[in-house]
Amino acid sequence: MVMVHLASNTSAPIKLSNISDFQSVPERYSEYVISALRKSGLVSAARGPGGGYYLNCSPESVKIGNILDAIEEEIKITRCDNDGIGCLKDQAQCKTHALWNDLGNYVKDYFGKISLSDVLNENFDISSRSSFDSNEHTYADYNSTAPISNSVKENTSYILSYETLNPSSVHQAGQKVHKILQDARDDIRSFICVAGNKEILFTSSATEANNLIMKGMREYVQVISAVEHPSIMRSANNPYIIPVDYDGIVNLLELEKTLYKLQGKKVLVSVMMTNNETGVIQPIKEIAQISHKFGAICHTDAAQACGKIDVNMEDLGVDLLTLSAHKMGGLAGAGALIFDKKLQIEPIITGGGQEKGLRAGTENVVAIASFSSAIEQIPELLGKANKIEELRDRLESEILKIADNAIIFGKDSDRLPNTSCICMPDVRSDVQLMAFDMNNIAISSGAACSSGRIEPSYVLLAMGATKEQAECSIRISIGWYTTYNDIEKIVNCWYNIYKNNTRLV
């Protein structure tokens, strides 16, 4: 009703008191609703005398489902639990459980189809609409790069009005920009609990940060896992490789044996917090403890983890940690390396004295500002994790109904709530990628592509997958904008690809 009121009066911003009067509700309640709508980017506040609020998007682009998500309004059809927990006293499911569950999903899909414009025009006839619009783009590749969030766009757009963007300049304009960098460091320090003995260094990406560690600490014997990101794999200096088990978890006994043999040497252990292909979460806290037990230092690449699960550097106990802005809704072009100040790292990009002499070149201020804005919304993103995990589990269960011999890699491990790495039996990943893309669905393959040929994923091979299984696997990574409608579309597309291609193999 608040959104309809704003959409009906677009000539000028509307004051909070007017909204409350129109809705006949207390002003504090309207303030709560408006605050939630602003955080989601649906509503903006007018600056200047008088103030007020206005719709931030066209009524046609705003679905009622978006509004309900913004105010975290849950849809409950009956007392029957929709989360898979039994509704009877012994936690068994009643006979009507599936019926109410399907009805609840139908209502969610209905709200996902009705726009604010439909409400204004009283157009609720969706009988002619298909269960999903095949022409509508569905994005399920969050692990490659997450969509830029509305709050990031809103909070960083003002920077483009600055006359100059060189934080190294000593004049007032330069110092004004320098404060943006310092604020970003403070936000990172606050939101992921970085202690005062740690330095925060900005780079162009997590890849550059990882290269800086591996190449800038060549005097260390380097120990890495068999499933690390290519930026670690390809920049490490003749590393010891620690295997993983079938679930993708690092073999801690092998790590201990390796570190025992290397006692007395300077050793760097690098294990990613979460795998970008499978979503498997590594026991980093335990890995750090084992590393320190044998006098080694420990690094973790948390680029895929931050914004999806809790990242607390102090609790993890690592000495170095890598982050990336665009994995959590910021702009590409900003990464961060956090490291203990006592460590000596040689720069790999030399020139000016930026970033304490460890990374020459003028900083990407706009991207770093987006980093700050993105990391500030971490509590909000983590609050959506359960809903995202519910969507992921629904996706996987529906696919296993279609083909019970499909493989979900890392299914029995702790995983990111948004990531599914799935083997479609006998259908190559390049065939799947093209078919999904033709149906306006963005997914990816974890495999490396060279000269037009997709190679099987070394991550899946390290987990014990056969070459054929690895060649038939894709990654579906969803996120905070994913809907039930998107899951339905992905599952239907997966089914059609499987049905149409398995006969051809």
Short mmCIF file of C-alpha atoms in Angstrom, two decimals:
data_model
loop_
_atom_site.label_atom_id
_atom_site.label_comp_id
_atom_site.label_asym_id
_atom_site.label_seq_id
_atom_site.Cartn_x
_atom_site.Cartn_y
_atom_site.Cartn_z
CA MET A 1 0.00 0.00 0.00
CA VAL A 2 2.89 2.36 0.75
CA MET A 3 4.47 1.51 -2.61
CA VAL A 4 1.15 2.03 -4.42
CA HIS A 5 0.82 5.42 -2.73
CA LEU A 6 4.32 6.43 -3.88
CA ALA A 7 3.69 5.10 -7.40
CA SER A 8 0.41 7.02 -7.62
CA ASN A 9 2.01 10.34 -6.71
CA THR A 10 5.16 10.83 -8.75
CA SER A 11 5.04 14.61 -9.19
CA ALA A 12 6.95 15.30 -5.94
CA PRO A 13 8.51 13.43 -3.01
CA ILE A 14 5.97 12.43 -0.36
CA LYS A 15 6.55 13.16 3.31
CA LEU A 16 6.43 10.37 5.86
CA SER A 17 3.58 12.07 7.72
CA ASN A 18 1.48 12.13 4.55
CA ILE A 19 2.11 8.43 3.97
CA SER A 20 1.06 7.63 7.55
CA ASP A 21 -2.07 9.75 7.28
CA PHE A 22 -3.05 8.14 3.99
CA GLN A 23 -2.56 4.62 5.41
CA SER A 24 -4.05 5.49 8.82
CA VAL A 25 -1.10 3.90 10.61
CA PRO A 26 1.37 5.24 13.20
CA GLU A 27 4.28 7.17 11.73
CA ARG A 28 6.80 4.89 13.42
CA TYR A 29 5.37 1.93 11.50
CA SER A 30 5.59 3.80 8.18
CA GLU A 31 9.16 4.72 9.08
CA TYR A 32 9.99 1.03 9.62
CA VAL A 33 8.48 0.07 6.26
CA ILE A 34 10.16 2.93 4.39
CA SER A 35 13.52 2.02 5.96
CA ALA A 36 13.25 -1.56 4.70
CA LEU A 37 12.20 -0.40 1.24
CA ARG A 38 15.14 2.02 1.08
CA LYS A 39 17.64 -0.69 2.04
CA SER A 40 16.37 -2.83 -0.83
CA GLY A 41 16.72 0.07 -3.29
CA LEU A 42 13.00 0.29 -4.09
CA VAL A 43 12.57 3.72 -2.46
CA SER A 44 14.88 6.73 -2.22
CA ALA A 45 14.89 9.76 0.04
CA ALA A 46 14.76 13.28 -1.39
CA ARG A 47 17.45 15.66 -0.22
CA GLY A 48 17.00 19.28 0.69
CA PRO A 49 14.26 21.24 2.49
CA GLY A 50 11.06 19.33 3.16
CA GLY A 51 12.50 15.96 2.31
CA GLY A 52 10.21 13.09 1.50
CA TYR A 53 10.36 9.81 -0.38
CA TYR A 54 9.87 8.67 -3.94
CA LEU A 55 9.79 5.45 -5.93
CA ASN A 56 13.26 4.49 -7.15
CA CYS A 57 12.10 2.21 -9.99
CA SER A 58 9.36 2.16 -12.60
CA PRO A 59 6.12 0.53 -11.33
CA GLU A 60 6.36 -1.98 -14.19
CA SER A 61 9.73 -3.29 -12.96
CA VAL A 62 8.69 -3.80 -9.32
CA LYS A 63 7.04 -7.14 -8.54
CA ILE A 64 4.96 -7.59 -5.40
CA GLY A 65 7.35 -10.40 -4.51
CA ASN A 66 10.20 -7.84 -4.49
CA ILE A 67 8.29 -5.74 -1.97
CA LEU A 68 7.54 -8.71 0.29
CA ASP A 69 11.22 -9.73 0.17
CA ALA A 70 12.26 -6.16 1.02
CA ILE A 71 10.20 -6.08 4.21
CA GLU A 72 11.00 -9.75 4.92
CA GLU A 73 7.32 -10.66 4.92
CA GLU A 74 6.81 -14.43 5.00
CA ILE A 75 3.87 -16.05 3.23
CA LYS A 76 2.22 -18.75 5.32
CA ILE A 77 -0.77 -20.49 3.76
CA THR A 78 -1.66 -22.70 6.78
CA ARG A 79 -0.15 -23.94 10.03
CA CYS A 80 1.46 -26.73 7.97
CA ASP A 81 5.21 -26.11 7.96
CA ASN A 82 6.72 -25.36 4.53
CA ASP A 83 10.36 -25.92 5.44
CA GLY A 84 10.42 -29.69 5.27
CA ILE A 85 9.89 -30.22 9.03
CA GLY A 86 7.00 -32.45 9.98
CA CYS A 87 3.87 -30.69 11.14
CA LEU A 88 2.55 -33.46 13.41
CA LYS A 89 3.61 -34.09 16.99
CA ASP A 90 6.18 -36.73 16.04
CA GLN A 91 7.52 -34.44 13.30
CA ALA A 92 5.86 -36.57 10.63
CA GLN A 93 4.28 -34.84 7.64
CA CYS A 94 0.51 -34.82 7.39
CA LYS A 95 -1.27 -36.05 4.24
CA THR A 96 -1.96 -32.52 3.06
CA HIS A 97 1.61 -31.27 3.60
CA ALA A 98 2.61 -31.37 -0.07
CA LEU A 99 -0.66 -29.70 -1.09
CA TRP A 100 -0.11 -26.67 1.16
CA ASN A 101 3.55 -26.51 0.20
CA ASP A 102 2.67 -26.39 -3.51
CA LEU A 103 -0.06 -23.82 -2.84
CA GLY A 104 2.44 -21.65 -0.95
CA ASN A 105 4.88 -21.82 -3.85
CA TYR A 106 2.06 -20.98 -6.26
CA VAL A 107 1.23 -17.86 -4.25
CA LYS A 108 4.91 -16.84 -4.20
CA ASP A 109 5.08 -17.32 -7.97
CA TYR A 110 1.87 -15.30 -8.37
CA PHE A 111 3.35 -12.38 -6.43
CA GLY A 112 6.47 -12.76 -8.56
CA LYS A 113 4.38 -12.11 -11.69
CA ILE A 114 2.23 -9.20 -10.48
CA SER A 115 3.89 -5.80 -10.77
CA LEU A 116 3.18 -2.56 -8.96
CA SER A 117 1.82 -1.27 -12.28
CA ASP A 118 -0.64 -4.20 -12.38
CA VAL A 119 -1.92 -3.21 -8.94
CA LEU A 120 -2.33 0.43 -9.98
CA ASN A 121 -4.27 -0.62 -13.07
CA GLU A 122 -6.10 -3.47 -11.32
CA ASN A 123 -4.75 -5.91 -13.89
CA PHE A 124 -4.63 -9.27 -12.15
CA ASP A 125 -5.43 -11.54 -15.07
CA ILE A 126 -2.42 -13.83 -15.37
CA SER A 127 -4.29 -16.80 -16.85
CA SER A 128 -2.61 -16.24 -20.18
CA ARG A 129 0.88 -16.03 -18.68
CA SER A 130 3.10 -19.12 -18.74
CA SER A 131 4.60 -20.47 -15.52
CA PHE A 132 7.66 -18.45 -16.44
CA ASP A 133 8.57 -16.06 -19.20
CA SER A 134 11.09 -17.90 -21.38
CA ASN A 135 12.33 -14.57 -22.76
CA GLU A 136 13.15 -13.19 -19.31
CA HIS A 137 16.83 -13.44 -18.40
CA THR A 138 17.66 -15.64 -15.42
CA TYR A 139 21.01 -15.06 -13.78
CA ALA A 140 22.48 -18.05 -11.93
CA ASP A 141 26.20 -17.25 -12.07
CA TYR A 142 26.72 -15.31 -8.83
CA ASN A 143 30.04 -17.03 -8.13
CA SER A 144 31.48 -15.52 -11.31
CA THR A 145 30.26 -12.07 -10.39
CA ALA A 146 27.30 -10.95 -8.33
CA PRO A 147 24.84 -8.37 -9.67
CA ILE A 148 25.69 -4.86 -8.53
CA SER A 149 23.31 -4.14 -5.66
CA ASN A 150 21.01 -1.13 -5.70
CA SER A 151 22.53 0.24 -2.50
CA VAL A 152 26.00 0.09 -4.06
CA LYS A 153 24.77 2.01 -7.11
CA GLU A 154 23.10 4.61 -4.91
CA ASN A 155 26.01 5.00 -2.50
CA THR A 156 28.80 5.25 -5.09
CA SER A 157 27.22 7.25 -7.93
CA TYR A 158 27.97 10.56 -6.19
CA ILE A 159 31.72 9.93 -6.41
CA LEU A 160 31.59 10.37 -10.19
CA SER A 161 30.79 14.04 -9.58
CA TYR A 162 34.22 14.58 -8.00
CA GLU A 163 36.58 16.67 -10.11
CA THR A 164 39.57 14.41 -9.42
CA LEU A 165 39.98 10.91 -8.02
CA ASN A 166 43.62 10.68 -6.97
CA PRO A 167 43.89 9.86 -3.26
CA SER A 168 47.66 10.41 -3.30
CA SER A 169 47.34 14.15 -3.99
CA VAL A 170 48.14 16.32 -0.98
CA HIS A 171 45.69 19.09 -1.87
CA GLN A 172 42.17 19.24 -0.44
CA ALA A 173 40.56 17.47 -3.40
CA GLY A 174 43.01 14.60 -3.04
CA GLN A 175 42.53 14.33 0.71
CA LYS A 176 38.76 14.24 0.24
CA VAL A 177 39.21 11.20 -1.99
CA HIS A 178 41.79 9.68 0.38
CA LYS A 179 39.10 9.60 3.08
CA ILE A 180 37.02 7.28 0.89
CA LEU A 181 39.85 4.75 0.99
CA GLN A 182 40.27 5.09 4.72
CA ASP A 183 36.52 4.70 5.32
CA ALA A 184 36.57 1.54 3.19
CA ARG A 185 39.44 0.10 5.26
CA ASP A 186 37.52 0.92 8.44
CA ASP A 187 34.40 -0.81 7.11
CA ILE A 188 36.33 -3.95 6.19
CA ARG A 189 38.04 -3.94 9.58
CA SER A 190 34.70 -3.62 11.34
CA PHE A 191 32.51 -6.03 9.36
CA ILE A 192 34.92 -8.98 9.18
CA CYS A 193 36.66 -8.36 12.52
CA VAL A 194 40.19 -7.45 11.50
CA ALA A 195 42.54 -6.88 14.46
CA GLY A 196 44.71 -3.80 14.80
CA ASN A 197 47.90 -5.75 14.04
CA LYS A 198 46.64 -6.44 10.50
CA GLU A 199 47.17 -4.26 7.42
CA ILE A 200 44.47 -3.82 4.75
CA LEU A 201 45.89 -3.41 1.25
CA PHE A 202 43.75 -2.62 -1.82
CA THR A 203 44.46 -4.35 -5.12
CA SER A 204 42.64 -4.57 -8.44
CA SER A 205 41.17 -8.00 -7.62
CA ALA A 206 41.41 -11.07 -5.42
CA THR A 207 43.50 -12.61 -8.20
CA GLU A 208 46.10 -9.86 -7.86
CA ALA A 209 46.05 -10.19 -4.06
CA ASN A 210 46.67 -13.95 -4.36
CA ASN A 211 49.51 -13.36 -6.82
CA LEU A 212 51.03 -10.82 -4.44
CA ILE A 213 51.11 -13.43 -1.68
CA MET A 214 52.52 -16.29 -3.75
CA LYS A 215 55.04 -14.20 -5.72
CA GLY A 216 55.82 -11.70 -2.98
CA MET A 217 56.65 -14.45 -0.44
CA ARG A 218 58.92 -16.65 -2.57
CA GLU A 219 61.27 -17.33 0.32
CA TYR A 220 58.52 -19.38 1.97
CA VAL A 221 57.95 -23.04 1.18
CA GLN A 222 54.37 -22.97 -0.13
CA VAL A 223 51.73 -25.57 0.77
CA ILE A 224 48.36 -25.41 -0.99
CA SER A 225 45.32 -27.64 -1.46
CA ALA A 226 44.54 -29.52 -4.68
CA VAL A 227 41.38 -27.44 -5.24
CA GLU A 228 42.71 -23.89 -5.00
CA HIS A 229 41.68 -21.10 -7.37
CA PRO A 230 43.89 -20.80 -10.49
CA SER A 231 45.28 -17.51 -9.14
CA ILE A 232 46.93 -19.55 -6.36
CA MET A 233 47.68 -22.65 -8.41
CA ARG A 234 49.47 -20.76 -11.19
CA SER A 235 51.37 -18.26 -9.07
CA ALA A 236 52.62 -20.63 -6.36
CA ASN A 237 56.32 -21.49 -6.38
CA ASN A 238 56.72 -25.29 -6.74
CA PRO A 239 54.17 -25.90 -3.95
CA TYR A 240 53.40 -29.01 -1.92
CA ILE A 241 49.86 -30.09 -2.90
CA ILE A 242 47.57 -31.40 -0.15
CA PRO A 243 44.84 -33.77 -1.47
CA VAL A 244 41.13 -33.57 -0.73
CA ASP A 245 38.61 -36.34 -0.11
CA TYR A 246 35.53 -37.22 -2.18
CA ASP A 247 33.58 -34.46 -0.42
CA GLY A 248 36.21 -31.87 -1.35
CA ILE A 249 37.61 -31.41 2.17
CA VAL A 250 41.37 -30.99 2.67
CA ASN A 251 43.06 -34.04 4.17
CA LEU A 252 44.18 -32.65 7.52
CA LEU A 253 46.32 -35.68 8.32
CA GLU A 254 48.31 -35.16 5.09
CA LEU A 255 48.65 -31.47 5.96
CA GLU A 256 50.09 -32.37 9.37
CA LYS A 257 52.51 -34.90 7.83
CA THR A 258 53.72 -32.34 5.29
CA LEU A 259 54.20 -29.60 7.88
CA TYR A 260 55.97 -32.02 10.20
CA LYS A 261 58.54 -32.73 7.44
CA LEU A 262 58.98 -28.99 6.80
CA GLN A 263 59.63 -28.00 10.42
CA GLY A 264 62.41 -25.46 10.74
CA LYS A 265 61.65 -23.86 7.38
CA LYS A 266 59.60 -20.77 6.60
CA VAL A 267 56.27 -22.22 5.42
CA LEU A 268 53.16 -20.58 3.96
CA VAL A 269 49.91 -22.60 3.92
CA SER A 270 47.18 -21.36 1.58
CA VAL A 271 43.72 -22.98 1.56
CA MET A 272 40.63 -21.25 0.17
CA MET A 273 37.76 -20.76 2.61
CA THR A 274 35.12 -21.93 0.13
CA ASN A 275 35.55 -23.49 -3.28
CA ASN A 276 34.29 -21.43 -6.19
CA GLU A 277 33.12 -24.48 -8.19
CA THR A 278 31.51 -26.72 -5.57
CA GLY A 279 30.84 -24.29 -2.72
CA VAL A 280 32.53 -26.69 -0.25
CA ILE A 281 33.58 -24.92 2.96
CA GLN A 282 37.02 -25.83 4.34
CA PRO A 283 37.77 -26.12 8.10
CA ILE A 284 39.98 -23.03 7.98
CA LYS A 285 40.09 -22.46 11.72
CA GLU A 286 41.50 -25.96 12.23
CA ILE A 287 43.87 -25.56 9.28
CA ALA A 288 45.20 -22.33 10.81
CA GLN A 289 45.71 -24.05 14.17
CA ILE A 290 47.62 -26.92 12.54
CA SER A 291 49.74 -24.44 10.56
CA HIS A 292 50.66 -22.46 13.66
CA LYS A 293 51.39 -25.67 15.59
CA PHE A 294 54.25 -26.33 13.16
CA GLY A 295 55.38 -22.70 12.93
CA ALA A 296 53.82 -22.01 9.52
CA ILE A 297 51.73 -18.97 8.57
CA CYS A 298 48.27 -19.41 7.08
CA HIS A 299 46.39 -17.64 4.27
CA THR A 300 42.81 -18.14 3.12
CA ASP A 301 41.11 -16.82 0.00
CA ALA A 302 37.69 -15.71 1.28
CA ALA A 303 36.56 -14.02 -1.95
CA GLN A 304 33.72 -16.51 -2.53
CA ALA A 305 32.77 -16.74 1.14
CA CYS A 306 32.28 -13.11 2.15
CA GLY A 307 28.61 -12.11 1.89
CA LYS A 308 27.45 -15.74 1.67
CA ILE A 309 28.62 -17.07 5.03
CA ASP A 310 30.07 -15.41 8.10
CA VAL A 311 33.72 -14.36 7.73
CA ASN A 312 35.44 -13.39 10.97
CA MET A 313 39.19 -13.09 10.51
CA GLU A 314 40.00 -13.10 14.20
CA ASP A 315 37.93 -16.21 14.81
CA LEU A 316 39.49 -18.00 11.82
CA GLY A 317 42.95 -17.24 13.20
CA VAL A 318 44.58 -16.80 9.78
CA ASP A 319 47.54 -14.51 9.12
CA LEU A 320 46.46 -13.41 5.64
CA LEU A 321 43.06 -13.18 3.96
CA THR A 322 41.86 -12.23 0.46
CA LEU A 323 38.59 -10.46 -0.47
CA SER A 324 36.89 -9.27 -3.67
CA ALA A 325 34.27 -6.52 -4.08
CA HIS A 326 32.37 -7.87 -7.08
CA LYS A 327 31.63 -11.23 -5.45
CA MET A 328 29.34 -9.51 -2.93
CA GLY A 329 27.54 -6.93 -5.07
CA GLY A 330 30.27 -4.32 -5.55
CA LEU A 331 32.06 -3.26 -8.72
CA ALA A 332 34.79 -5.31 -10.37
CA GLY A 333 38.18 -3.66 -10.01
CA ALA A 334 38.76 -3.82 -6.26
CA GLY A 335 40.22 -6.58 -4.14
CA ALA A 336 41.86 -6.58 -0.73
CA LEU A 337 44.70 -8.40 0.95
CA ILE A 338 44.65 -8.38 4.74
CA PHE A 339 47.88 -9.49 6.39
CA ASP A 340 49.82 -9.41 9.63
CA LYS A 341 52.02 -6.29 9.75
CA LYS A 342 55.06 -8.30 10.83
CA LEU A 343 55.11 -10.23 7.54
CA GLN A 344 57.51 -9.14 4.81
CA ILE A 345 55.92 -9.10 1.33
CA GLU A 346 57.78 -8.01 -1.79
CA PRO A 347 55.70 -5.93 -4.24
CA ILE A 348 55.06 -7.40 -7.68
CA ILE A 349 53.88 -4.07 -9.16
CA THR A 350 56.42 -1.31 -8.61
CA GLY A 351 56.23 2.40 -9.26
CA GLY A 352 54.81 4.98 -6.87
CA GLY A 353 54.40 4.54 -3.15
CA GLN A 354 50.68 3.76 -3.11
CA GLU A 355 49.31 1.23 -0.62
CA LYS A 356 52.35 1.57 1.64
CA GLY A 357 54.67 0.79 -1.26
CA LEU A 358 53.27 -2.72 -1.75
CA ARG A 359 51.04 -2.03 -4.73
CA ALA A 360 51.99 0.82 -7.06
CA GLY A 361 49.40 2.61 -9.19
CA THR A 362 46.55 5.01 -8.46
CA GLU A 363 43.79 3.20 -6.60
CA ASN A 364 40.42 2.53 -8.26
CA VAL A 365 38.50 4.82 -5.92
CA VAL A 366 35.02 4.16 -7.35
CA ALA A 367 35.44 0.39 -7.13
CA ILE A 368 36.88 0.66 -3.61
CA ALA A 369 33.94 2.85 -2.54
CA SER A 370 31.63 0.15 -3.91
CA PHE A 371 33.65 -2.37 -1.84
CA SER A 372 32.86 -0.34 1.26
CA SER A 373 29.16 -0.13 0.41
CA ALA A 374 28.96 -3.84 -0.44
CA ILE A 375 30.62 -4.96 2.77
CA GLU A 376 28.26 -2.78 4.81
CA GLN A 377 25.34 -4.85 3.52
CA ILE A 378 26.85 -8.16 4.70
CA PRO A 379 24.36 -8.54 7.61
CA GLU A 380 21.50 -8.09 5.14
CA LEU A 381 23.00 -10.64 2.73
CA LEU A 382 23.58 -13.18 5.49
CA GLY A 383 19.96 -12.69 6.54
CA LYS A 384 18.89 -14.02 3.14
CA ALA A 385 21.11 -17.11 3.29
CA ASN A 386 18.41 -19.46 4.56
CA LYS A 387 16.02 -18.53 1.76
CA ILE A 388 18.78 -18.95 -0.81
CA GLU A 389 19.70 -22.36 0.63
CA GLU A 390 16.05 -23.39 0.46
CA LEU A 391 16.00 -22.49 -3.25
CA ARG A 392 19.26 -24.38 -3.86
CA ASP A 393 17.96 -27.49 -2.10
CA ARG A 394 14.74 -27.33 -4.11
CA LEU A 395 16.75 -27.09 -7.33
CA GLU A 396 18.87 -30.11 -6.43
CA SER A 397 15.97 -32.26 -5.25
CA GLU A 398 14.02 -31.58 -8.46
CA ILE A 399 17.02 -32.43 -10.63
CA LEU A 400 17.61 -35.69 -8.75
CA LYS A 401 13.97 -36.57 -9.38
CA ILE A 402 14.62 -36.12 -13.10
CA ALA A 403 17.85 -38.18 -13.09
CA ASP A 404 18.70 -40.08 -9.93
CA ASN A 405 22.16 -40.78 -11.37
CA ALA A 406 22.98 -37.07 -11.54
CA ILE A 407 25.81 -36.10 -9.18
CA ILE A 408 25.80 -33.12 -6.81
CA PHE A 409 29.47 -32.62 -5.94
CA GLY A 410 30.12 -31.90 -2.28
CA LYS A 411 26.48 -32.59 -1.41
CA ASP A 412 27.39 -34.16 1.96
CA SER A 413 29.79 -31.36 2.95
CA ASP A 414 29.17 -27.97 4.47
CA ARG A 415 28.65 -25.78 1.40
CA LEU A 416 27.84 -22.23 0.44
CA PRO A 417 24.05 -21.86 0.52
CA ASN A 418 23.95 -20.75 -3.11
CA THR A 419 26.19 -23.19 -4.99
CA SER A 420 25.40 -26.42 -6.88
CA CYS A 421 27.98 -28.24 -8.99
CA ILE A 422 25.97 -30.81 -10.95
CA CYS A 423 26.95 -33.59 -13.34
CA MET A 424 24.35 -34.26 -16.02
CA PRO A 425 25.03 -37.86 -17.05
CA ASP A 426 26.37 -38.24 -20.61
CA VAL A 427 25.81 -34.60 -21.63
CA ARG A 428 28.94 -32.49 -22.02
CA SER A 429 29.09 -29.21 -20.14
CA ASP A 430 29.63 -27.16 -23.32
CA VAL A 431 26.36 -28.56 -24.73
CA GLN A 432 24.60 -27.62 -21.49
CA LEU A 433 26.09 -24.12 -21.40
CA MET A 434 24.93 -23.34 -24.93
CA ALA A 435 21.45 -24.73 -24.31
CA PHE A 436 21.00 -22.79 -21.07
CA ASP A 437 22.24 -19.63 -22.76
CA MET A 438 19.78 -20.09 -25.66
CA ASN A 439 17.06 -20.21 -23.02
CA ASN A 440 18.31 -16.97 -21.44
CA ILE A 441 19.75 -18.66 -18.37
CA ALA A 442 23.26 -17.68 -17.27
CA ILE A 443 25.23 -20.50 -15.61
CA SER A 444 28.87 -21.53 -15.92
CA SER A 445 31.29 -24.41 -16.06
CA GLY A 446 34.04 -24.59 -13.48
CA ALA A 447 36.36 -25.91 -16.16
CA ALA A 448 39.07 -23.84 -17.82
CA CYS A 449 38.60 -22.94 -21.47
CA SER A 450 41.63 -22.81 -23.73
CA SER A 451 41.60 -22.42 -27.51
CA GLY A 452 37.88 -23.07 -27.62
CA ARG A 453 38.17 -26.42 -25.84
CA ILE A 454 36.77 -26.95 -22.36
CA GLU A 455 39.05 -29.03 -20.17
CA PRO A 456 37.68 -31.15 -17.32
CA SER A 457 37.77 -29.40 -13.96
CA TYR A 458 40.88 -30.20 -11.92
CA VAL A 459 38.82 -29.52 -8.79
CA LEU A 460 36.36 -32.32 -9.58
CA LEU A 461 39.18 -34.66 -10.65
CA ALA A 462 40.90 -33.99 -7.32
CA MET A 463 37.65 -35.02 -5.58
CA GLY A 464 37.71 -38.38 -7.34
CA ALA A 465 35.37 -37.65 -10.24
CA THR A 466 36.06 -39.45 -13.49
CA LYS A 467 37.13 -37.46 -16.55
CA GLU A 468 33.71 -38.14 -18.11
CA GLN A 469 31.86 -36.90 -15.01
CA ALA A 470 33.99 -33.75 -14.85
CA GLU A 471 33.36 -33.07 -18.55
CA CYS A 472 29.59 -33.22 -17.96
CA SER A 473 29.42 -30.87 -14.98
CA ILE A 474 28.15 -27.31 -14.64
CA ARG A 475 27.95 -24.82 -11.79
CA ILE A 476 24.68 -23.12 -10.86
CA SER A 477 25.23 -20.33 -8.35
CA ILE A 478 22.15 -18.38 -7.28
CA GLY A 479 21.79 -15.33 -5.04
CA TRP A 480 19.69 -12.68 -3.39
CA TYR A 481 17.66 -11.82 -6.51
CA THR A 482 16.84 -15.46 -7.35
CA THR A 483 13.16 -16.46 -7.13
CA TYR A 484 11.14 -19.69 -7.10
CA ASN A 485 10.24 -18.80 -10.67
CA ASP A 486 13.94 -18.83 -11.61
CA ILE A 487 14.41 -22.26 -10.03
CA GLU A 488 11.41 -23.60 -11.95
CA LYS A 489 12.86 -22.26 -15.18
CA ILE A 490 16.32 -23.74 -14.53
CA VAL A 491 14.88 -27.16 -13.63
CA ASN A 492 12.65 -27.26 -16.72
CA CYS A 493 15.58 -26.28 -18.92
CA TRP A 494 17.81 -28.92 -17.29
CA TYR A 495 15.12 -31.54 -17.94
CA ASN A 496 14.78 -30.58 -21.61
CA ILE A 497 18.55 -30.61 -22.17
CA TYR A 498 18.84 -34.03 -20.53
CA LYS A 499 15.87 -35.46 -22.44
CA ASN A 500 16.99 -34.12 -25.81
CA ASN A 501 20.67 -35.03 -25.56
CA THR A 502 21.02 -38.35 -23.77
CA ARG A 503 19.55 -40.18 -26.78
CA LEU A 504 22.31 -38.67 -28.96
CA VAL A 505 25.28 -39.90 -26.93
#
